Amino acid sequence: MVVLFSQHSSFHSQTGCVRIALGYWLLEETERCCRHSIIKPACVPISVISLFILMIVFFPLFNDDAIDSALTRYERSGVCNEPSYRFVVESIPTNVTFTNFTKNPSTYEIWRRLLADSKSTLDVAALYWNLRDGTHYPTAWQGNDIFSGFVAAAKRNVKIRIAQNIASEQFAQLDSAYLASHGYASVRSLDFNKLLGSGVLHTKFWIVDVRHIYIGSANMDWKSLTEVKELGYVLWNCSCLASELLKIFIAYWKLGADGAKVPSKWPLSLRTVFNFSNPLHMTINDRNAFAFISVCLSTFCLIQIQYLFSFYENHLSLCQIRYLFFQNAFHSVI
């Protein structure tokens, strides 16, 4: 960032006045203030106050968390050159069958693979945790296996961070508490009653090694793997969108800190250059695609994640996924 100061000197009746321009006049000494002298004693405190204001305005910009001196390559070019692959992910309840049904990878299979492939970092946003089942219900084994996968990843020195809704009588968050107490994960809980007056963190997504992402409706609950119909997407090998999604997670992480409040201005490092009018150009499943993560609501502008993919097959096919803060809604428009 370059801060430009321009100086203009004007002399009237042997008067010296320095005017500093910074977008608008921050310091303007009148002829009466500086009459008969270049510097008057009264001008000194005014100058000090003006410099103090400048420090307050610009100091946070130069000390922003995780801000780079330049945009990343994909942000500068607007093109992600990594060939990415996406799959629809589903959970089909036990003993439920469909005719003329194209089987997609199960949520359990994808989560298991993401855990096994994780090498350095794993960031998870979740409403609640209930992967382990103390009643030994027959179909709970998948949840137990996924929980063991988190422990195994942590033992491989994968750094695990969990942003979740605050524990309650309904959701005790015992699984995440276990991971935190045993040093397997860092956990922060968001209390939206304090942050916004009401609401819950209803987001469910994973970011693995800032390269692979899962986003969907499945809770961190064994029932979401075997007893409830769930729908999601997994995107492999896309550090560009993973980096964009990470900005959302960092916002949750900041809001989960002790005494956190929704900031009046989000850090520059969490801003994006991509939107509906300027999406990120990508290659997904060997097809041209466009994607962006949008922001909304002035009080908490990082609530909604919206992906927009356009695929060119026999005709233009528009597949739009909206993952909302208070509800999950998947829309497909052909």
PDB file of N, CA and C in Angstrom, residues 80-86 208-214 234-243 283-284:
ATOM      1  N   CYS A  80      -7.639 -19.880 -11.839  1.00  0.00           N
ATOM      2  CA  CYS A  80      -7.032 -20.955 -11.059  1.00  0.00           C
ATOM      3  C   CYS A  80      -6.567 -22.027 -12.036  1.00  0.00           C
ATOM      4  N   ASN A  81      -5.272 -22.243 -12.102  1.00  0.00           N
ATOM      5  CA  ASN A  81      -4.702 -23.142 -13.104  1.00  0.00           C
ATOM      6  C   ASN A  81      -4.644 -24.600 -12.662  1.00  0.00           C
ATOM      7  N   GLU A  82      -5.143 -24.895 -11.478  1.00  0.00           N
ATOM      8  CA  GLU A  82      -5.124 -26.273 -10.997  1.00  0.00           C
ATOM      9  C   GLU A  82      -6.318 -27.046 -11.559  1.00  0.00           C
ATOM     10  N   PRO A  83      -6.104 -28.188 -12.173  1.00  0.00           N
ATOM     11  CA  PRO A  83      -7.238 -29.020 -12.605  1.00  0.00           C
ATOM     12  C   PRO A  83      -7.906 -29.666 -11.398  1.00  0.00           C
ATOM     13  N   SER A  84      -9.146 -29.287 -11.146  1.00  0.00           N
ATOM     14  CA  SER A  84      -9.858 -29.750  -9.953  1.00  0.00           C
ATOM     15  C   SER A  84     -10.934 -30.758 -10.335  1.00  0.00           C
ATOM     16  N   TYR A  85     -11.364 -31.507  -9.331  1.00  0.00           N
ATOM     17  CA  TYR A  85     -12.377 -32.531  -9.556  1.00  0.00           C
ATOM     18  C   TYR A  85     -13.408 -32.463  -8.436  1.00  0.00           C
ATOM     19  N   ARG A  86     -14.672 -32.503  -8.830  1.00  0.00           N
ATOM     20  CA  ARG A  86     -15.732 -32.420  -7.839  1.00  0.00           C
ATOM     21  C   ARG A  86     -16.673 -33.595  -7.995  1.00  0.00           C
ATOM     22  N   VAL A 208      -9.032 -29.304   3.908  1.00  0.00           N
ATOM     23  CA  VAL A 208      -7.908 -30.203   4.158  1.00  0.00           C
ATOM     24  C   VAL A 208      -6.673 -29.686   3.430  1.00  0.00           C
ATOM     25  N   ASP A 209      -5.633 -29.377   4.191  1.00  0.00           N
ATOM     26  CA  ASP A 209      -4.354 -28.923   3.643  1.00  0.00           C
ATOM     27  C   ASP A 209      -4.512 -27.703   2.739  1.00  0.00           C
ATOM     28  N   VAL A 210      -5.568 -26.922   2.952  1.00  0.00           N
ATOM     29  CA  VAL A 210      -5.889 -25.762   2.105  1.00  0.00           C
ATOM     30  C   VAL A 210      -5.830 -26.181   0.634  1.00  0.00           C
ATOM     31  N   ARG A 211      -6.374 -27.351   0.333  1.00  0.00           N
ATOM     32  CA  ARG A 211      -6.350 -27.882  -1.037  1.00  0.00           C
ATOM     33  C   ARG A 211      -7.637 -28.636  -1.387  1.00  0.00           C
ATOM     34  N   HIS A 212      -8.173 -29.386  -0.467  1.00  0.00           N
ATOM     35  CA  HIS A 212      -9.395 -30.148  -0.715  1.00  0.00           C
ATOM     36  C   HIS A 212     -10.489 -29.621   0.211  1.00  0.00           C
ATOM     37  N   ILE A 213     -11.722 -29.555  -0.282  1.00  0.00           N
ATOM     38  CA  ILE A 213     -12.810 -29.055   0.551  1.00  0.00           C
ATOM     39  C   ILE A 213     -14.039 -29.950   0.424  1.00  0.00           C
ATOM     40  N   TYR A 214     -14.743 -30.068   1.525  1.00  0.00           N
ATOM     41  CA  TYR A 214     -16.069 -30.689   1.549  1.00  0.00           C
ATOM     42  C   TYR A 214     -17.029 -29.653   2.102  1.00  0.00           C
ATOM     43  N   VAL A 234     -17.692 -32.506  -2.728  1.00  0.00           N
ATOM     44  CA  VAL A 234     -16.276 -32.525  -2.398  1.00  0.00           C
ATOM     45  C   VAL A 234     -15.524 -32.010  -3.617  1.00  0.00           C
ATOM     46  N   LEU A 235     -14.543 -31.179  -3.386  1.00  0.00           N
ATOM     47  CA  LEU A 235     -13.717 -30.616  -4.454  1.00  0.00           C
ATOM     48  C   LEU A 235     -12.266 -30.948  -4.146  1.00  0.00           C
ATOM     49  N   TRP A 236     -11.646 -31.711  -5.046  1.00  0.00           N
ATOM     50  CA  TRP A 236     -10.270 -32.146  -4.852  1.00  0.00           C
ATOM     51  C   TRP A 236      -9.311 -31.242  -5.611  1.00  0.00           C
ATOM     52  N   ASN A 237      -8.167 -30.990  -4.999  1.00  0.00           N
ATOM     53  CA  ASN A 237      -7.056 -30.306  -5.652  1.00  0.00           C
ATOM     54  C   ASN A 237      -7.426 -28.908  -6.131  1.00  0.00           C
ATOM     55  N   CYS A 238      -7.904 -28.099  -5.239  1.00  0.00           N
ATOM     56  CA  CYS A 238      -8.235 -26.713  -5.591  1.00  0.00           C
ATOM     57  C   CYS A 238      -7.845 -25.802  -4.439  1.00  0.00           C
ATOM     58  N   SER A 239      -6.585 -25.419  -4.409  1.00  0.00           N
ATOM     59  CA  SER A 239      -6.123 -24.535  -3.340  1.00  0.00           C
ATOM     60  C   SER A 239      -6.728 -23.145  -3.463  1.00  0.00           C
ATOM     61  N   CYS A 240      -7.174 -22.782  -4.670  1.00  0.00           N
ATOM     62  CA  CYS A 240      -7.758 -21.452  -4.868  1.00  0.00           C
ATOM     63  C   CYS A 240      -9.053 -21.305  -4.076  1.00  0.00           C
ATOM     64  N   LEU A 241     -10.017 -22.198  -4.321  1.00  0.00           N
ATOM     65  CA  LEU A 241     -11.275 -22.122  -3.579  1.00  0.00           C
ATOM     66  C   LEU A 241     -11.082 -22.482  -2.120  1.00  0.00           C
ATOM     67  N   ALA A 242     -10.136 -23.378  -1.848  1.00  0.00           N
ATOM     68  CA  ALA A 242      -9.861 -23.711  -0.448  1.00  0.00           C
ATOM     69  C   ALA A 242      -9.362 -22.480   0.299  1.00  0.00           C
ATOM     70  N   SER A 243      -8.552 -21.664  -0.364  1.00  0.00           N
ATOM     71  CA  SER A 243      -8.056 -20.433   0.260  1.00  0.00           C
ATOM     72  C   SER A 243      -9.186 -19.443   0.481  1.00  0.00           C
ATOM     73  N   THR A 283     -10.964 -24.862 -13.921  1.00  0.00           N
ATOM     74  CA  THR A 283     -11.212 -26.088 -14.674  1.00  0.00           C
ATOM     75  C   THR A 283     -11.611 -27.166 -13.679  1.00  0.00           C
ATOM     76  N   ILE A 284     -12.858 -27.626 -13.773  1.00  0.00           N
ATOM     77  CA  ILE A 284     -13.374 -28.647 -12.863  1.00  0.00           C
ATOM     78  C   ILE A 284     -13.892 -29.813 -13.688  1.00  0.00           C
TER      79      ILE A 284
END
